[in-house]
Short mmCIF file of C-alpha atoms and ligand atoms in Angstrom, two decimals:
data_model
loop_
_atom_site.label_atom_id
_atom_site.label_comp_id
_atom_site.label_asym_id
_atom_site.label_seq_id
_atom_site.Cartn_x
_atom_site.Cartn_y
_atom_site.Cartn_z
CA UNK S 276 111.39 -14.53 5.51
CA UNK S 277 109.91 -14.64 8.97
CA UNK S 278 111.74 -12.70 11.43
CA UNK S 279 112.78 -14.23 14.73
CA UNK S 280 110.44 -13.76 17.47
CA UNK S 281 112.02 -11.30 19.34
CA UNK S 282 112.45 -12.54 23.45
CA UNK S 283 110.72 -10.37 25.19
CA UNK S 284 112.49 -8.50 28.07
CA UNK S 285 110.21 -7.48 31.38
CA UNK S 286 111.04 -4.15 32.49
CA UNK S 287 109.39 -4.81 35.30
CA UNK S 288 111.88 -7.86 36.28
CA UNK S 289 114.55 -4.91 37.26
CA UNK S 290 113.21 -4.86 41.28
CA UNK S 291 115.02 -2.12 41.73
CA UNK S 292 114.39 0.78 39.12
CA UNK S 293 116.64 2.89 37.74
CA UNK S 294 115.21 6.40 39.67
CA UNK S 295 115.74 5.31 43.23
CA UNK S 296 119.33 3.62 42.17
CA UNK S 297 120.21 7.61 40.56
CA UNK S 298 118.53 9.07 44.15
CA UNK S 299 120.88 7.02 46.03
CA UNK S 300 123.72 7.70 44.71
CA UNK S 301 123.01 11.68 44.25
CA UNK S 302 122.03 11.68 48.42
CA UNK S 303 125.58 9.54 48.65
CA UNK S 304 127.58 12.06 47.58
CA UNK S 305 125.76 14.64 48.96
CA UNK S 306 126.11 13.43 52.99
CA UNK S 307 130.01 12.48 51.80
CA UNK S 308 130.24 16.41 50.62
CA UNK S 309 128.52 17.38 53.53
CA UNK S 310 130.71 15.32 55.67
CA UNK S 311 133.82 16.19 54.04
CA UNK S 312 133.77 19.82 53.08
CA UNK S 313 130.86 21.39 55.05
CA UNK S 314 130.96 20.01 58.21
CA UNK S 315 135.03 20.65 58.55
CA UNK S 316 134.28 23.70 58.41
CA UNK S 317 132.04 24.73 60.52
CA UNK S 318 133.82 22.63 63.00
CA UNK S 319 135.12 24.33 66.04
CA UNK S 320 136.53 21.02 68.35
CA UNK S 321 139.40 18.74 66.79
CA UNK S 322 138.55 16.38 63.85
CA UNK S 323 138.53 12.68 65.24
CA UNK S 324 141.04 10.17 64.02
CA UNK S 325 140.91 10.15 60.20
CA UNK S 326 140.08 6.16 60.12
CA UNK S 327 136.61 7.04 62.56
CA UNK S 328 136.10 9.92 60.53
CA UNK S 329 136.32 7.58 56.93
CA UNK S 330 134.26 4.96 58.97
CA UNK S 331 131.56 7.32 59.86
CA UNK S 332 131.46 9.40 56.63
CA UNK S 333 131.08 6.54 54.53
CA UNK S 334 128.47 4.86 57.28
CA UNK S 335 126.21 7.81 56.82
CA UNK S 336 126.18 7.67 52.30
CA UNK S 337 125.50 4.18 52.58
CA UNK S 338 122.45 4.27 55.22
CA UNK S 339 121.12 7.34 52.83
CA UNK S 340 121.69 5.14 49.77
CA UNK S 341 120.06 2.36 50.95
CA UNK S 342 116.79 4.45 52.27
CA UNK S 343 116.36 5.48 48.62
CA UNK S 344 117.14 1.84 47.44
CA UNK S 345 114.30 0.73 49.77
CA UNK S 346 111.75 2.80 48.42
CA UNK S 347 112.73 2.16 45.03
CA UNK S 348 112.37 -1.64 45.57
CA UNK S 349 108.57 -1.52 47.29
CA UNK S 350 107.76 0.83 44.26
CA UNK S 351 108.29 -2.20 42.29
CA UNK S 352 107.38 -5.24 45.06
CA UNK S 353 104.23 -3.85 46.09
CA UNK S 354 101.90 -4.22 42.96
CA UNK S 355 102.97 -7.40 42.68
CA UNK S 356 101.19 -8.15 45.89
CA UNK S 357 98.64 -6.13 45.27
CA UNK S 358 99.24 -3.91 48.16
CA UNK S 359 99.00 0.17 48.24
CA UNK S 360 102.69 1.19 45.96
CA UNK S 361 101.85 4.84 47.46
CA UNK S 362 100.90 4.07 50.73
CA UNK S 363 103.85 2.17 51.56
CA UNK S 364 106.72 4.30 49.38
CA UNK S 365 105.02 7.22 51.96
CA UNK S 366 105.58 4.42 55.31
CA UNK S 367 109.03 4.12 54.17
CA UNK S 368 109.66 7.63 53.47
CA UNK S 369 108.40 9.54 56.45
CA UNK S 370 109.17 6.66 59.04
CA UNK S 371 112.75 7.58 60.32
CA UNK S 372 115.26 4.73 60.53
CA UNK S 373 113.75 2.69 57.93
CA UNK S 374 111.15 1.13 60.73
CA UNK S 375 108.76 1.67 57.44
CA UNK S 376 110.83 -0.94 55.40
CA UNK S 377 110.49 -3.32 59.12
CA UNK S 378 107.18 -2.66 58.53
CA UNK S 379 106.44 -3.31 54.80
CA UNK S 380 108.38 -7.12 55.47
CA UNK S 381 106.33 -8.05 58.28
CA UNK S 382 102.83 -6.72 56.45
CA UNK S 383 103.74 -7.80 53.00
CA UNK S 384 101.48 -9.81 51.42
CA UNK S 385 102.06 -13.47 49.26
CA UNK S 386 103.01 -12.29 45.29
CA UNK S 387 100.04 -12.36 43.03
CA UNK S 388 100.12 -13.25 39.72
CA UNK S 389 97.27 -13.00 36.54
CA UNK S 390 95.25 -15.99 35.80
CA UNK S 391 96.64 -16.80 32.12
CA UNK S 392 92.67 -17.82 31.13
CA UNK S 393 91.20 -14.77 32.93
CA UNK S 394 93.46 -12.22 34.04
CA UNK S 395 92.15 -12.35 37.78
CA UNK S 396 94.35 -11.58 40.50
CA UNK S 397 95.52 -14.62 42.15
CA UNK S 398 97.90 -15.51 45.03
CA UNK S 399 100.90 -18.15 44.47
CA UNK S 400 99.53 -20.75 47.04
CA UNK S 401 96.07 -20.81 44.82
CA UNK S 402 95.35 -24.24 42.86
CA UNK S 403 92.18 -23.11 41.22
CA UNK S 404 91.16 -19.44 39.95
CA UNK S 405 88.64 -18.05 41.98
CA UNK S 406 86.90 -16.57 38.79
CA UNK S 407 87.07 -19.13 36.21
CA UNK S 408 88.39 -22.44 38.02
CA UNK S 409 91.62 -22.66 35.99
CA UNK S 410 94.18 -25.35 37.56
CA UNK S 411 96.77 -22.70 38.19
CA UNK S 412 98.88 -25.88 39.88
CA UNK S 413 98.40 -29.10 39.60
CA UNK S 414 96.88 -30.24 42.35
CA UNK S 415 95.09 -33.70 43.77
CA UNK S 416 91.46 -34.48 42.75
CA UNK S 417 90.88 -35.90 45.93
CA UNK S 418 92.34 -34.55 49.09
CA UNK S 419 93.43 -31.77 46.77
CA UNK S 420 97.06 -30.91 48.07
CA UNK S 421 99.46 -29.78 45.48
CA UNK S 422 101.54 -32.90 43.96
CA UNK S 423 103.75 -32.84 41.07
CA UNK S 424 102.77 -32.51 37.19
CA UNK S 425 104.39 -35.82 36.37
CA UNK S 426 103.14 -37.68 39.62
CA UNK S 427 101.23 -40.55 38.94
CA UNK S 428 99.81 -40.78 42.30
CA UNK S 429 99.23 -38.36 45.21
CA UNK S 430 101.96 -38.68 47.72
CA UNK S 431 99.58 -37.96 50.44
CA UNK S 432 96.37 -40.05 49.53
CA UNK S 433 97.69 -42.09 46.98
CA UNK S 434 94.48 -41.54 44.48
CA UNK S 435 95.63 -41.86 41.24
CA UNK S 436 95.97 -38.76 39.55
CA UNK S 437 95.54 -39.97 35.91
CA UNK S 438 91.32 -40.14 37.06
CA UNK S 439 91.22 -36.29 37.34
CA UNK S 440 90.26 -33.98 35.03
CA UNK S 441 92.81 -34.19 32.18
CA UNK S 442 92.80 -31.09 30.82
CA UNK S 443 93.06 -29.44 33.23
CA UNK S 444 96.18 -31.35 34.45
CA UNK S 445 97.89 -31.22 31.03
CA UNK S 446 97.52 -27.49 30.67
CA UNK S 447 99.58 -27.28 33.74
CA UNK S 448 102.16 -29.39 32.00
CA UNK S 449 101.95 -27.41 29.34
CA UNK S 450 103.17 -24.42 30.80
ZN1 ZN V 599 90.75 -17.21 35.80
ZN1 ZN V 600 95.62 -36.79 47.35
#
């Protein structure tokens, strides 16, 4: 009997791994103890009104939870944009007030994928792999803008796509 091919489940799909969602919540609860039991304490002026005091407490776990979150979701964005995973987990980490997450959204780069002939890095917009000229999309053979896989004609030239290398086009479908 042939067993059923099993579906296989990415790991990597989970953007944000499991570490930096345990980190946040361990550095919640340690600014609400902080807030709550240490800091009383040591306080010599009256408490402010207990609604601020919930209001800020609760601000503070959430800003350190989400720091951690951060860093736990470039640790998984930035190879797939084949950017620097240590470089920028260290931008987000030492610049205060997550200005390092600012930055890593304005710098990021477009995803890559493989090529599925080659394994070459390639970006989404690419039609063609730079290493082995696999139609990664399928794309027109004459003014070579991206059209639909069942198009019959390009939308912008109106050469008819059916002329083009067939192969290549159907492997697109076939994906
Ligand atoms: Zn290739
Ligand atoms: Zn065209």
């Amino acid at each position: 009997m042939q067993k059923p091919q099993s579906i296989a489940v990415n790991e990597d799909e989970r953007m944000i791994p499991v570490w930096s969602i345990v980190a946040a919540s361990a550095a919640f609860l340690l600014i609400e103890y902080y807030w709550w039991i240490v800091a009383p304490a040591q306080r010599h002026h009256p408490a402010p009104p207990i609604g601020l005091r919930i209001y800020l407490n609760l601000s503070w776990g959430l800003l350190a939870a989400l720091y951690f979150l951060m860093i736990g979701y470039v640790s998984k964005d930035a190879p797939r944009r084949a950017m620097s995973t240590r470089f920028w987990m260290l931008v987000c980490l030492v610049m205060p007030g997550g200005i390092g997450a600012v930055f890593y959204f304005l710098l990021r780069q477009p995803e890559v994928s493989r090529c599925p002939a080659c394994g070459t890095h390639v970006q989404s917009d690419f039609h063609f792999c730079p290493q082995c000229n696999y139609q990664l999309s399928a794309s027109c053979g004459n003014c070579f803008r991206t059209v639909r896989a069942t198009d019959q004609y390009c939308t912008r030239c109106g050469h008819e796509l059916a002329e083009d290398h067939t192969p290549a086009r159907l492997r697109v479908l076939g994906e």
